[in-house]
Amino acid sequence: MKIVPGQIRTVHDCSEADHQPLIPGLPDEIAEQCLLRLPYPYHSLFRSVSSAWNRTLSNPNFLSSKKTHPYLFIFSSDHRNHHLWLSFDPRHRRWFTLPPPPSPSPPIGFATAADSLSGSLFVLGGLLSDDSANPLRTLLSYSATTNSWSASLSPMPTPRSFFAAGAVNGKIVSAGGGGVDVYDPAEDRWTTSSAAGNGRWGGLGRYDAAVVKGRMHVTEGWTWPFNSSPRAGVYDAEGDTWREMKVGMREGWTGASVVLEGGRLVVVSECGERRLKVYEEGMDAWVYVEGEGVPEEIGRPYAVGGAERTVYVVAGGLDVGIGRLGCDDGKGKGKWRVEWEVVKGPKVFEGWVPQHCQVLYA
């Protein structure tokens, strides 16, 4: 995001007579650039520095401009089914612990979604225990702007576990395990899809899912003994319609997915060297990315996230594999190549295993 110097402050912020500089000795335009680089979890503390800082850090223009680089939001658990909610700043290699959610989160089977428009994370459904047969309807949201949770949200119409969720044009779509429900955060309201095809695709068991160009793609993945193609569908939330996923996309989708800039779909292959594959829509085919697969230090199980041209693979102990993609023609139409870097998790995270990874700009 391009930041225009001086765009954050507004005329009604303060009069010339009582103007207080943000940082004495610096023009406010330069001071604003300094404040933009403050870690988002500490904003509540920084507001107490001065009235000028409080005005600026509370200004909606500042909050929207602040979302300049990606943070990983990682939902992890240990062998006791305790949860740890964290964010990781890959640029500065800093970890932050999120405040605990206001109600106990389920240990398994829940779904997460990230809405970059509002800077919010959503946690939906799940099961309270391994032997539970009663999926939940719960909905929690976390705001990166305020570093706080909200639980007073309308519950899902349909109890769900082991299902797909994603953000589509500012709304949260949950699919699998019984049709489709769509949540509007602005209205705190759910609607239930009446799309033809809900009976066929709305009950898919989730292997993987991704939102690409405003449509949610859900696949059950290949299952033993691999003698029939996986079921997979594409849901268009705007038109409330399902369609069959293209054959090449469906049959080559063999790993966890991320969506990078321009709606480019990439999967981390589960088999062999765990190389990356890019989906080429015009050919309806997956093309391997040149370079090494996921580094051996990044073991299973893992969770994935992505932003711009970077894939993040988070493993046990919260080690993070960072794969930076480049294209030989610079325009995304040539051959893709990846270079990997591994950031080891702090020792205090030993024994913690990621369940979900989402990316937000904060």
mmCIF file of C-alpha atoms in Angstrom:
data_model
loop_
_atom_site.group_PDB
_atom_site.id
_atom_site.type_symbol
_atom_site.label_atom_id
_atom_site.label_comp_id
_atom_site.label_asym_id
_atom_site.label_seq_id
_atom_site.Cartn_x
_atom_site.Cartn_y
_atom_site.Cartn_z
ATOM 1 C CA MET A 1 0.000 0.000 0.000
ATOM 2 C CA LYS A 2 1.401 3.428 -0.924
ATOM 3 C CA ILE A 3 1.321 5.931 1.925
ATOM 4 C CA VAL A 4 1.049 9.604 1.002
ATOM 5 C CA PRO A 5 2.874 11.820 3.505
ATOM 6 C CA GLY A 6 0.476 13.885 5.594
ATOM 7 C CA GLN A 7 -2.621 11.947 4.528
ATOM 8 C CA ILE A 8 -3.377 10.621 8.012
ATOM 9 C CA ARG A 9 -4.025 13.839 9.919
ATOM 10 C CA THR A 10 -7.234 15.731 9.218
ATOM 11 C CA VAL A 11 -8.275 19.377 9.687
ATOM 12 C CA HIS A 12 -10.523 18.584 12.663
ATOM 13 C CA ASP A 13 -7.798 16.699 14.543
ATOM 14 C CA CYS A 14 -6.620 19.830 16.309
ATOM 15 C CA SER A 15 -6.469 23.585 15.771
ATOM 16 C CA GLU A 16 -3.273 25.420 14.995
ATOM 17 C CA ALA A 17 -3.379 27.055 18.428
ATOM 18 C CA ASP A 18 -3.258 23.817 20.419
ATOM 19 C CA HIS A 19 -1.253 21.791 17.934
ATOM 20 C CA GLN A 20 1.051 19.316 19.638
ATOM 21 C CA PRO A 21 3.750 17.720 17.491
ATOM 22 C CA LEU A 22 3.697 13.938 17.268
ATOM 23 C CA ILE A 23 7.450 13.720 17.824
ATOM 24 C CA PRO A 24 9.155 16.959 18.898
ATOM 25 C CA GLY A 25 11.724 18.086 16.348
ATOM 26 C CA LEU A 26 10.221 16.118 13.449
ATOM 27 C CA PRO A 27 7.678 17.252 10.859
ATOM 28 C CA ASP A 28 4.372 15.452 11.398
ATOM 29 C CA GLU A 29 4.668 13.863 7.935
ATOM 30 C CA ILE A 30 7.862 12.092 9.043
ATOM 31 C CA ALA A 31 6.458 11.281 12.480
ATOM 32 C CA GLU A 32 3.446 9.629 10.859
ATOM 33 C CA GLN A 33 5.764 7.300 8.960
ATOM 34 C CA CYS A 34 7.398 6.351 12.266
ATOM 35 C CA LEU A 35 4.032 5.585 13.896
ATOM 36 C CA LEU A 36 3.016 3.453 10.942
ATOM 37 C CA ARG A 37 5.828 1.066 11.852
ATOM 38 C CA LEU A 38 4.757 0.528 15.452
ATOM 39 C CA PRO A 39 3.733 -3.117 16.109
ATOM 40 C CA TYR A 40 -0.052 -3.279 16.009
ATOM 41 C CA PRO A 41 -0.537 -5.229 19.304
ATOM 42 C CA TYR A 42 0.910 -2.307 21.297
ATOM 43 C CA HIS A 43 -1.335 0.461 20.001
ATOM 44 C CA SER A 44 -3.380 0.597 23.200
ATOM 45 C CA LEU A 45 -0.165 1.337 25.131
ATOM 46 C CA PHE A 46 1.151 3.840 22.585
ATOM 47 C CA ARG A 47 -2.090 5.857 22.786
ATOM 48 C CA SER A 48 -1.156 6.846 26.333
ATOM 49 C CA VAL A 49 2.086 8.566 25.220
ATOM 50 C CA SER A 50 0.353 11.866 24.398
ATOM 51 C CA SER A 51 -2.940 13.297 23.233
ATOM 52 C CA ALA A 52 -1.413 13.754 19.755
ATOM 53 C CA TRP A 53 -0.481 10.069 19.583
ATOM 54 C CA ASN A 54 -3.914 9.090 20.854
ATOM 55 C CA ARG A 55 -5.634 11.185 18.174
ATOM 56 C CA THR A 56 -3.444 9.792 15.402
ATOM 57 C CA LEU A 57 -3.550 6.140 16.476
ATOM 58 C CA SER A 58 -7.356 6.342 16.789
ATOM 59 C CA ASN A 59 -7.836 8.053 13.438
ATOM 60 C CA PRO A 60 -9.610 5.771 10.888
ATOM 61 C CA ASN A 61 -7.295 7.091 8.154
ATOM 62 C CA PHE A 62 -4.293 5.947 10.171
ATOM 63 C CA LEU A 63 -5.816 2.537 10.900
ATOM 64 C CA SER A 64 -6.445 1.890 7.209
ATOM 65 C CA SER A 65 -2.973 3.111 6.229
ATOM 66 C CA LYS A 66 -1.371 0.969 8.950
ATOM 67 C CA LYS A 67 -2.098 -2.246 7.053
ATOM 68 C CA THR A 68 1.140 -2.175 5.123
ATOM 69 C CA HIS A 69 2.754 -5.587 5.618
ATOM 70 C CA PRO A 70 1.577 -9.117 6.402
ATOM 71 C CA TYR A 71 1.386 -10.816 9.775
ATOM 72 C CA LEU A 72 0.828 -14.542 10.199
ATOM 73 C CA PHE A 73 -1.922 -15.470 12.662
ATOM 74 C CA ILE A 74 -1.313 -18.981 13.917
ATOM 75 C CA PHE A 75 -3.731 -21.167 15.860
ATOM 76 C CA SER A 76 -1.821 -23.957 17.608
ATOM 77 C CA SER A 77 -2.407 -26.667 20.212
ATOM 78 C CA ASP A 78 -0.398 -29.118 22.328
ATOM 79 C CA HIS A 79 -0.930 -32.745 23.427
ATOM 80 C CA ARG A 80 -3.231 -31.564 26.241
ATOM 81 C CA ASN A 81 -5.485 -29.795 23.721
ATOM 82 C CA HIS A 82 -4.502 -26.412 25.126
ATOM 83 C CA HIS A 83 -4.561 -23.611 22.585
ATOM 84 C CA LEU A 84 -2.032 -20.892 21.844
ATOM 85 C CA TRP A 85 -3.045 -17.976 19.628
ATOM 86 C CA LEU A 86 -0.150 -16.045 18.118
ATOM 87 C CA SER A 87 0.823 -13.567 15.451
ATOM 88 C CA PHE A 88 4.204 -13.523 13.714
ATOM 89 C CA ASP A 89 5.793 -10.581 11.940
ATOM 90 C CA PRO A 90 7.928 -12.227 9.209
ATOM 91 C CA ARG A 91 9.645 -8.973 8.297
ATOM 92 C CA HIS A 92 11.085 -8.345 11.769
ATOM 93 C CA ARG A 93 10.940 -11.954 13.083
ATOM 94 C CA ARG A 94 8.812 -10.955 16.062
ATOM 95 C CA TRP A 95 6.170 -13.048 17.831
ATOM 96 C CA PHE A 96 3.138 -11.699 19.684
ATOM 97 C CA THR A 97 0.702 -13.601 21.872
ATOM 98 C CA LEU A 98 -2.921 -12.793 21.148
ATOM 99 C CA PRO A 99 -5.276 -12.231 24.063
ATOM 100 C CA PRO A 100 -7.252 -15.387 24.899
ATOM 101 C CA PRO A 101 -10.674 -15.657 23.235
ATOM 102 C CA PRO A 102 -13.644 -14.847 25.493
ATOM 103 C CA SER A 103 -14.960 -18.409 25.432
ATOM 104 C CA PRO A 104 -13.152 -21.742 25.214
ATOM 105 C CA SER A 105 -12.337 -22.619 21.640
ATOM 106 C CA PRO A 106 -12.955 -26.183 20.441
ATOM 107 C CA PRO A 107 -9.857 -28.373 20.196
ATOM 108 C CA ILE A 108 -10.633 -29.924 16.816
ATOM 109 C CA GLY A 109 -12.630 -29.512 13.651
ATOM 110 C CA PHE A 110 -13.067 -25.732 13.727
ATOM 111 C CA ALA A 111 -12.593 -23.494 10.699
ATOM 112 C CA THR A 112 -10.955 -20.092 10.351
ATOM 113 C CA ALA A 113 -11.271 -17.267 7.838
ATOM 114 C CA ALA A 114 -9.482 -13.936 7.415
ATOM 115 C CA ASP A 115 -11.153 -10.821 6.020
ATOM 116 C CA SER A 116 -8.482 -8.407 4.853
ATOM 117 C CA LEU A 117 -11.076 -5.668 4.246
ATOM 118 C CA SER A 118 -11.884 -5.345 7.947
ATOM 119 C CA GLY A 119 -8.631 -6.736 9.356
ATOM 120 C CA SER A 120 -10.572 -9.453 11.149
ATOM 121 C CA LEU A 121 -10.193 -13.166 11.823
ATOM 122 C CA PHE A 122 -13.142 -15.488 12.335
ATOM 123 C CA VAL A 123 -13.240 -18.821 14.190
ATOM 124 C CA LEU A 124 -16.230 -21.019 13.462
ATOM 125 C CA GLY A 125 -17.757 -24.273 14.744
ATOM 126 C CA GLY A 126 -15.774 -27.357 15.695
ATOM 127 C CA LEU A 127 -16.020 -30.090 18.322
ATOM 128 C CA LEU A 128 -15.372 -29.834 22.055
ATOM 129 C CA SER A 129 -13.646 -33.209 22.211
ATOM 130 C CA ASP A 130 -12.352 -36.035 20.042
ATOM 131 C CA ASP A 131 -15.286 -38.273 20.913
ATOM 132 C CA SER A 132 -17.988 -35.605 20.600
ATOM 133 C CA ALA A 133 -20.719 -36.117 18.020
ATOM 134 C CA ASN A 134 -22.197 -32.633 18.423
ATOM 135 C CA PRO A 135 -20.726 -29.913 16.183
ATOM 136 C CA LEU A 136 -20.929 -26.341 17.437
ATOM 137 C CA ARG A 137 -22.568 -23.219 16.020
ATOM 138 C CA THR A 138 -20.122 -20.795 17.637
ATOM 139 C CA LEU A 139 -18.643 -17.757 15.903
ATOM 140 C CA LEU A 140 -15.772 -15.692 17.330
ATOM 141 C CA SER A 141 -14.004 -12.757 15.715
ATOM 142 C CA TYR A 142 -10.647 -11.124 16.367
ATOM 143 C CA SER A 143 -9.830 -7.574 15.274
ATOM 144 C CA ALA A 144 -6.200 -6.782 14.470
ATOM 145 C CA THR A 145 -7.086 -3.092 14.675
ATOM 146 C CA THR A 146 -7.990 -3.295 18.377
ATOM 147 C CA ASN A 147 -6.146 -6.535 19.277
ATOM 148 C CA SER A 148 -9.330 -7.853 20.861
ATOM 149 C CA TRP A 149 -11.944 -10.599 20.519
ATOM 150 C CA SER A 150 -15.702 -10.473 20.211
ATOM 151 C CA ALA A 151 -18.009 -13.373 21.080
ATOM 152 C CA SER A 152 -21.371 -11.592 21.048
ATOM 153 C CA LEU A 153 -22.015 -12.553 17.436
ATOM 154 C CA SER A 154 -24.877 -14.418 15.840
ATOM 155 C CA PRO A 155 -24.169 -18.185 15.863
ATOM 156 C CA MET A 156 -24.082 -20.199 12.660
ATOM 157 C CA PRO A 157 -27.484 -21.481 11.536
ATOM 158 C CA THR A 158 -25.966 -24.921 10.945
ATOM 159 C CA PRO A 159 -23.707 -26.702 13.474
ATOM 160 C CA ARG A 160 -20.493 -27.682 11.679
ATOM 161 C CA SER A 161 -17.140 -29.376 12.130
ATOM 162 C CA PHE A 162 -14.372 -30.265 9.657
ATOM 163 C CA PHE A 163 -15.732 -27.851 7.068
ATOM 164 C CA ALA A 164 -14.537 -25.017 4.844
ATOM 165 C CA ALA A 165 -14.738 -21.303 5.566
ATOM 166 C CA GLY A 166 -13.479 -18.299 3.652
ATOM 167 C CA ALA A 167 -13.896 -14.563 3.160
ATOM 168 C CA VAL A 168 -15.664 -13.604 -0.064
ATOM 169 C CA ASN A 169 -16.147 -9.901 -0.811
ATOM 170 C CA GLY A 170 -16.288 -8.976 2.874
ATOM 171 C CA LYS A 171 -18.597 -11.826 3.874
ATOM 172 C CA ILE A 172 -17.764 -15.132 5.534
ATOM 173 C CA VAL A 173 -18.883 -18.299 3.748
ATOM 174 C CA SER A 174 -19.091 -21.655 5.555
ATOM 175 C CA ALA A 175 -19.561 -24.742 3.408
ATOM 176 C CA GLY A 176 -19.509 -28.498 3.949
ATOM 177 C CA GLY A 177 -21.321 -30.708 6.386
ATOM 178 C CA GLY A 178 -24.736 -29.446 5.263
ATOM 179 C CA GLY A 179 -25.195 -26.717 2.664
ATOM 180 C CA VAL A 180 -23.818 -23.185 2.737
ATOM 181 C CA ASP A 181 -24.294 -20.340 5.209
ATOM 182 C CA VAL A 182 -23.098 -16.770 4.570
ATOM 183 C CA TYR A 183 -22.302 -14.284 7.350
ATOM 184 C CA ASP A 184 -22.376 -10.495 6.908
ATOM 185 C CA PRO A 185 -20.110 -8.948 9.605
ATOM 186 C CA ALA A 186 -21.508 -5.473 8.998
ATOM 187 C CA GLU A 187 -25.042 -6.650 9.823
ATOM 188 C CA ASP A 188 -24.110 -9.514 12.183
ATOM 189 C CA ARG A 189 -26.520 -11.623 10.177
ATOM 190 C CA TRP A 190 -26.475 -15.086 8.587
ATOM 191 C CA THR A 191 -28.287 -16.199 5.463
ATOM 192 C CA THR A 192 -28.649 -19.791 4.301
ATOM 193 C CA SER A 193 -27.996 -20.594 0.677
ATOM 194 C CA SER A 194 -30.782 -22.070 -1.393
ATOM 195 C CA ALA A 195 -28.480 -22.850 -4.331
ATOM 196 C CA ALA A 196 -29.163 -25.858 -6.475
ATOM 197 C CA GLY A 197 -26.270 -28.211 -5.863
ATOM 198 C CA ASN A 198 -26.200 -27.791 -2.077
ATOM 199 C CA GLY A 199 -27.194 -31.420 -1.757
ATOM 200 C CA ARG A 200 -24.287 -32.533 -3.925
ATOM 201 C CA TRP A 201 -21.493 -30.121 -2.978
ATOM 202 C CA GLY A 202 -22.753 -28.495 0.208
ATOM 203 C CA GLY A 203 -22.151 -31.730 2.095
ATOM 204 C CA LEU A 204 -18.538 -32.160 0.978
ATOM 205 C CA GLY A 205 -16.073 -33.308 3.572
ATOM 206 C CA ARG A 206 -13.290 -30.723 3.598
ATOM 207 C CA TYR A 207 -9.862 -31.771 2.366
ATOM 208 C CA ASP A 208 -8.928 -28.265 1.296
ATOM 209 C CA ALA A 209 -10.572 -25.050 0.170
ATOM 210 C CA ALA A 210 -9.574 -21.672 -1.244
ATOM 211 C CA VAL A 211 -11.263 -18.437 -2.270
ATOM 212 C CA VAL A 212 -10.106 -17.473 -5.760
ATOM 213 C CA LYS A 213 -11.445 -14.380 -7.530
ATOM 214 C CA GLY A 214 -14.584 -14.178 -5.404
ATOM 215 C CA ARG A 215 -15.485 -17.876 -5.543
ATOM 216 C CA MET A 216 -14.985 -20.566 -2.927
ATOM 217 C CA HIS A 217 -13.364 -23.749 -4.238
ATOM 218 C CA VAL A 218 -13.896 -26.845 -2.065
ATOM 219 C CA THR A 219 -12.391 -30.282 -2.671
ATOM 220 C CA GLU A 220 -12.628 -33.568 -0.798
ATOM 221 C CA GLY A 221 -9.273 -34.665 -2.214
ATOM 222 C CA TRP A 222 -8.178 -38.094 -3.331
ATOM 223 C CA THR A 223 -9.036 -41.036 -1.078
ATOM 224 C CA TRP A 224 -7.825 -44.615 -0.976
ATOM 225 C CA PRO A 225 -7.852 -46.670 -3.185
ATOM 226 C CA PHE A 226 -7.748 -43.720 -5.629
ATOM 227 C CA ASN A 227 -9.993 -45.411 -8.187
ATOM 228 C CA SER A 228 -12.386 -42.486 -8.600
ATOM 229 C CA SER A 229 -11.907 -38.757 -9.011
ATOM 230 C CA PRO A 230 -12.431 -36.594 -5.912
ATOM 231 C CA ARG A 231 -15.625 -34.616 -5.540
ATOM 232 C CA ALA A 232 -15.066 -30.874 -5.821
ATOM 233 C CA GLY A 233 -17.243 -27.831 -6.413
ATOM 234 C CA VAL A 234 -17.043 -24.056 -6.818
ATOM 235 C CA TYR A 235 -19.484 -21.787 -4.969
ATOM 236 C CA ASP A 236 -20.282 -18.304 -6.302
ATOM 237 C CA ALA A 237 -21.550 -16.339 -3.282
ATOM 238 C CA GLU A 238 -22.740 -13.361 -5.337
ATOM 239 C CA GLY A 239 -24.939 -15.505 -7.575
ATOM 240 C CA ASP A 240 -25.614 -18.181 -4.918
ATOM 241 C CA THR A 241 -24.731 -20.953 -7.370
ATOM 242 C CA TRP A 242 -22.578 -24.102 -7.443
ATOM 243 C CA ARG A 243 -20.723 -25.534 -10.395
ATOM 244 C CA GLU A 244 -18.438 -28.481 -10.980
ATOM 245 C CA MET A 245 -14.743 -27.764 -10.487
ATOM 246 C CA LYS A 246 -12.717 -28.102 -13.684
ATOM 247 C CA VAL A 247 -11.240 -31.557 -14.166
ATOM 248 C CA GLY A 248 -7.601 -30.487 -14.231
ATOM 249 C CA MET A 249 -7.930 -28.337 -11.125
ATOM 250 C CA ARG A 250 -9.798 -31.068 -9.257
ATOM 251 C CA GLU A 251 -7.498 -33.962 -10.095
ATOM 252 C CA GLY A 252 -4.238 -32.073 -9.564
ATOM 253 C CA TRP A 253 -5.217 -30.484 -6.233
ATOM 254 C CA THR A 254 -3.030 -32.661 -4.013
ATOM 255 C CA GLY A 255 -2.070 -30.522 -1.054
ATOM 256 C CA ALA A 256 -2.791 -27.515 1.142
ATOM 257 C CA SER A 257 -3.445 -24.336 -0.821
ATOM 258 C CA VAL A 258 -2.709 -20.626 -0.619
ATOM 259 C CA VAL A 259 -3.878 -17.788 -2.842
ATOM 260 C CA LEU A 260 -1.223 -15.236 -3.784
ATOM 261 C CA GLU A 261 -1.395 -11.870 -5.531
ATOM 262 C CA GLY A 262 -3.587 -11.732 -8.599
ATOM 263 C CA GLY A 263 -5.654 -14.688 -7.369
ATOM 264 C CA ARG A 264 -2.898 -17.176 -8.193
ATOM 265 C CA LEU A 265 -3.633 -20.554 -6.596
ATOM 266 C CA VAL A 266 -0.648 -22.513 -5.256
ATOM 267 C CA VAL A 267 -0.582 -25.868 -3.441
ATOM 268 C CA VAL A 268 2.087 -27.478 -1.289
ATOM 269 C CA SER A 269 2.201 -31.043 -2.600
ATOM 270 C CA GLU A 270 1.722 -33.645 0.105
ATOM 271 C CA CYS A 271 3.762 -36.344 -1.594
ATOM 272 C CA GLY A 272 7.411 -36.721 -2.531
ATOM 273 C CA GLU A 273 9.555 -33.625 -2.109
ATOM 274 C CA ARG A 274 6.541 -31.440 -1.257
ATOM 275 C CA ARG A 275 7.158 -29.119 -4.155
ATOM 276 C CA LEU A 276 4.906 -26.174 -4.920
ATOM 277 C CA LYS A 277 2.472 -26.283 -7.836
ATOM 278 C CA VAL A 278 0.802 -23.311 -9.529
ATOM 279 C CA TYR A 279 -2.596 -23.651 -11.186
ATOM 280 C CA GLU A 280 -2.739 -22.286 -14.734
ATOM 281 C CA GLU A 281 -6.373 -21.536 -15.464
ATOM 282 C CA GLY A 282 -5.980 -21.195 -19.219
ATOM 283 C CA MET A 283 -4.567 -24.726 -19.481
ATOM 284 C CA ASP A 284 -6.619 -26.182 -16.607
ATOM 285 C CA ALA A 285 -3.373 -27.702 -15.376
ATOM 286 C CA TRP A 286 -0.984 -27.567 -12.435
ATOM 287 C CA VAL A 287 2.635 -26.634 -13.142
ATOM 288 C CA TYR A 288 5.465 -27.414 -10.721
ATOM 289 C CA VAL A 289 7.393 -24.429 -9.416
ATOM 290 C CA GLU A 290 11.119 -24.719 -10.083
ATOM 291 C CA GLY A 291 13.386 -25.008 -7.066
ATOM 292 C CA GLU A 292 13.397 -27.172 -3.947
ATOM 293 C CA GLY A 293 10.334 -28.455 -2.144
ATOM 294 C CA VAL A 294 9.427 -27.468 1.405
ATOM 295 C CA PRO A 295 12.646 -27.726 3.487
ATOM 296 C CA GLU A 296 13.088 -30.939 5.467
ATOM 297 C CA GLU A 297 13.220 -28.976 8.731
ATOM 298 C CA ILE A 298 9.546 -28.120 8.181
ATOM 299 C CA GLY A 299 7.940 -31.410 9.177
ATOM 300 C CA ARG A 300 4.367 -32.624 9.284
ATOM 301 C CA PRO A 301 1.792 -31.660 10.356
ATOM 302 C CA TYR A 302 1.885 -28.114 9.074
ATOM 303 C CA ALA A 303 -0.392 -25.199 8.237
ATOM 304 C CA VAL A 304 0.015 -22.813 5.307
ATOM 305 C CA GLY A 305 -0.664 -19.180 4.513
ATOM 306 C CA GLY A 306 0.280 -16.801 1.743
ATOM 307 C CA ALA A 307 0.543 -13.144 0.759
ATOM 308 C CA GLU A 308 1.787 -11.304 -2.324
ATOM 309 C CA ARG A 309 4.343 -13.754 -3.810
ATOM 310 C CA THR A 310 5.269 -15.531 -0.578
ATOM 311 C CA VAL A 311 4.172 -18.897 0.830
ATOM 312 C CA TYR A 312 4.424 -19.532 4.581
ATOM 313 C CA VAL A 313 4.525 -23.106 5.914
ATOM 314 C CA VAL A 314 4.281 -23.385 9.712
ATOM 315 C CA ALA A 315 5.344 -26.679 11.341
ATOM 316 C CA GLY A 316 5.626 -28.186 14.814
ATOM 317 C CA GLY A 317 7.517 -26.030 17.280
ATOM 318 C CA LEU A 318 6.218 -23.166 15.118
ATOM 319 C CA ASP A 319 9.158 -23.279 12.747
ATOM 320 C CA VAL A 320 8.253 -21.213 9.674
ATOM 321 C CA GLY A 321 9.311 -22.005 6.116
ATOM 322 C CA ILE A 322 9.181 -18.874 3.957
ATOM 323 C CA GLY A 323 9.055 -19.552 0.215
ATOM 324 C CA ARG A 324 9.500 -16.500 -1.993
ATOM 325 C CA LEU A 325 8.281 -16.972 -5.547
ATOM 326 C CA GLY A 326 9.555 -15.195 -8.619
ATOM 327 C CA CYS A 327 8.704 -15.396 -12.290
ATOM 328 C CA ASP A 328 11.335 -15.264 -15.018
ATOM 329 C CA ASP A 329 9.391 -12.758 -17.125
ATOM 330 C CA GLY A 330 8.448 -10.537 -14.181
ATOM 331 C CA LYS A 331 4.789 -10.537 -15.228
ATOM 332 C CA GLY A 332 3.636 -13.890 -13.874
ATOM 333 C CA LYS A 333 3.374 -15.525 -17.298
ATOM 334 C CA GLY A 334 6.704 -17.341 -17.438
ATOM 335 C CA LYS A 335 8.305 -20.040 -15.311
ATOM 336 C CA TRP A 336 7.954 -19.761 -11.563
ATOM 337 C CA ARG A 337 10.765 -20.431 -9.125
ATOM 338 C CA VAL A 338 10.885 -20.532 -5.323
ATOM 339 C CA GLU A 339 13.654 -19.876 -2.817
ATOM 340 C CA TRP A 340 13.205 -21.004 0.785
ATOM 341 C CA GLU A 341 14.247 -19.655 4.155
ATOM 342 C CA VAL A 342 13.550 -21.312 7.517
ATOM 343 C CA VAL A 343 12.886 -19.301 10.675
ATOM 344 C CA LYS A 344 13.141 -21.505 13.743
ATOM 345 C CA GLY A 345 10.454 -21.068 16.380
ATOM 346 C CA PRO A 346 11.522 -20.026 19.876
ATOM 347 C CA LYS A 347 12.252 -22.941 22.231
ATOM 348 C CA VAL A 348 9.239 -22.016 24.351
ATOM 349 C CA PHE A 349 7.047 -23.198 21.437
ATOM 350 C CA GLU A 350 8.399 -26.755 21.449
ATOM 351 C CA GLY A 351 5.496 -29.205 21.539
ATOM 352 C CA TRP A 352 3.032 -26.808 19.932
ATOM 353 C CA VAL A 353 1.508 -27.845 16.602
ATOM 354 C CA PRO A 354 -0.241 -25.448 14.181
ATOM 355 C CA GLN A 355 -3.854 -26.115 13.262
ATOM 356 C CA HIS A 356 -4.526 -23.065 11.125
ATOM 357 C CA CYS A 357 -2.552 -20.195 9.622
ATOM 358 C CA GLN A 358 -4.127 -17.027 8.276
ATOM 359 C CA VAL A 359 -2.549 -13.835 6.943
ATOM 360 C CA LEU A 360 -3.694 -10.282 7.613
ATOM 361 C CA TYR A 361 -2.145 -6.900 6.943
ATOM 362 C CA ALA A 362 -1.828 -5.013 10.228
#
